[in-house]
Coordinates of C-alpha atoms in Angstrom, one line a residue:
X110 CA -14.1 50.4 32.0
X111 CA -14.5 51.9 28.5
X112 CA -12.0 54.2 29.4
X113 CA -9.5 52.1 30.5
X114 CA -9.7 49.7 27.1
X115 CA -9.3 52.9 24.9
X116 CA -5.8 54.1 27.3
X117 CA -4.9 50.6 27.1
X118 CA -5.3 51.0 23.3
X119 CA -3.1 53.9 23.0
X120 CA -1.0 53.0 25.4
X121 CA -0.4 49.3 23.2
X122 CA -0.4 51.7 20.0
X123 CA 2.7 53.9 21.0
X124 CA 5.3 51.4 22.5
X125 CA 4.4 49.6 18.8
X126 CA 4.9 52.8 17.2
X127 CA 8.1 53.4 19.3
X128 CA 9.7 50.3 18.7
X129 CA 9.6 50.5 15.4
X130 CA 11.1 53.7 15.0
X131 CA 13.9 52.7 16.8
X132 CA 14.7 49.5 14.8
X133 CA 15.4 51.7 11.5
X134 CA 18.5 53.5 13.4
X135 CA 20.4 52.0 10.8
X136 CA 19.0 54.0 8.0
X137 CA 21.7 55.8 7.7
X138 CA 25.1 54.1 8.1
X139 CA 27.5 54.6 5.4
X140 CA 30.2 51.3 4.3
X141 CA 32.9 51.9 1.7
X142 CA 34.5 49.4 0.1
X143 CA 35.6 47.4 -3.4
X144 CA 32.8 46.1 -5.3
X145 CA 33.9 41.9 -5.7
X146 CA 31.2 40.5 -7.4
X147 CA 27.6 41.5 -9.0
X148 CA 24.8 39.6 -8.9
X149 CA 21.9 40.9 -11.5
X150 CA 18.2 40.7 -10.3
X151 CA 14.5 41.9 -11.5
X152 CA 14.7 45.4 -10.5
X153 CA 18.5 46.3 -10.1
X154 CA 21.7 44.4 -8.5
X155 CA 23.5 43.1 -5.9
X156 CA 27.1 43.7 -5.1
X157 CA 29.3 42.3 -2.6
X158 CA 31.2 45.1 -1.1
X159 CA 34.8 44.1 0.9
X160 CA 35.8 46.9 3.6
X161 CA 39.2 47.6 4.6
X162 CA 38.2 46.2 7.8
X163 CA 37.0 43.2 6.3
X164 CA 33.9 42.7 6.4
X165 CA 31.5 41.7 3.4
X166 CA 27.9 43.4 3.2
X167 CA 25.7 42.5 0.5
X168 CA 24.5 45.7 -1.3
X169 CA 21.2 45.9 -3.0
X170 CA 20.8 48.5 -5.3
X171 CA 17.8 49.4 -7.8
X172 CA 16.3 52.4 -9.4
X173 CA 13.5 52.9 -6.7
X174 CA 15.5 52.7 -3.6
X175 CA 18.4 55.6 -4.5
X176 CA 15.5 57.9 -5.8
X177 CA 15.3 57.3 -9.9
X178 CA 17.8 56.9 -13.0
X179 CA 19.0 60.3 -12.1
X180 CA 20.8 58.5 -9.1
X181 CA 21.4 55.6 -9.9
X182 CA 24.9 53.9 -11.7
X183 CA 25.6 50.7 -12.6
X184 CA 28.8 49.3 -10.3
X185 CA 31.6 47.2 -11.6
X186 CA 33.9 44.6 -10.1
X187 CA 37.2 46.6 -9.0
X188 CA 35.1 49.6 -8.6
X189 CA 35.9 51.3 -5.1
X190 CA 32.9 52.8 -3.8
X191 CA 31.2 54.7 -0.9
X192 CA 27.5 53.9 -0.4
X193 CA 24.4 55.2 2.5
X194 CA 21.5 52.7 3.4
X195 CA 19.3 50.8 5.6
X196 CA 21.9 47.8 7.3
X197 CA 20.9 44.6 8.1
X198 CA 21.8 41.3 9.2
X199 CA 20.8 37.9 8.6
X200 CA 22.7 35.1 9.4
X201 CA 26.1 35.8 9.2
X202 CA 25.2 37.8 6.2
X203 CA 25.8 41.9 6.5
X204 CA 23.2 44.0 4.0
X205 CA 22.6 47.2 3.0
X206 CA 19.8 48.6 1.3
X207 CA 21.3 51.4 -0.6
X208 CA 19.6 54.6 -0.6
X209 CA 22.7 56.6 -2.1
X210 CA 25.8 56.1 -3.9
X211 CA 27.8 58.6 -2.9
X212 CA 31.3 57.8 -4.8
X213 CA 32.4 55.5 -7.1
X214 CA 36.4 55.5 -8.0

C-alpha cells in the first residue's frame, strides 16, 4: 500500500512537471514591429509594438530579463525593432516578455 502512495506520488509529480514544461513553448517566439508608445515602470519599460500584420503585443523590457546593461537599449517611438521573449496573452492583450533585442532601426 506504501508502495502504491509513493508511485502515485511520482506519478502526480511528473505529469506536473510535464505540463509545465510545455506551457513555456512560447519562450522563444520572435515579433518585429514599430515601437508606438512607451510606458516607463520600476525596473524598465513597456512598449507597444505594431506588426505589419497587425497585431499589437505589449513588450516588457528591463535590465534583468535581457541579461544586464550590456543588453539592454532604451527603445523610442518610431523605432522599428525586432525582439525574442516569453508570449503571452491576457484578455485580448498580446505580451511579450523580452529576453533579447535583437535589432533596432
Amino acid at each position: 500500500m506504501k508502495n502504491l502512495k509513493k508511485i502515485s506520488l511520482v506519478v502526480i509529480l511528473m505529469t506536473f512537471i510535464i505540463s509545465c514544461t510545455t506551457m513555456k513553448n512560447d519562450a522563444n517566439k520572435a515579433v518585429s514591429g514599430k515601437v508606438e508608445s512607451i510606458e516607463s515602470g520600476k525596473d524598465g519599460y513597456t512598449a507597444k509594438i505594431n506588426t505589419d500584420t497587425k497585431e499589437v503585443y505589449f513588450a516588457t523590457i528591463s535590465i534583468v530579463n535581457v541579461g544586464g546593461p550590456q543588453n539592454y537599449k532604451q527603445l523610442k517611438i518610431g523605432d522599428v525593432v525586432s525582439l525574442k521573449g516569453e508570449i503571452w496573452k491576457s484578455d485580448d492583450e498580446n505580451h511579450i516578455k523580452v529576453t533579447k533585442i535583437v535589432s533596432v532601426k
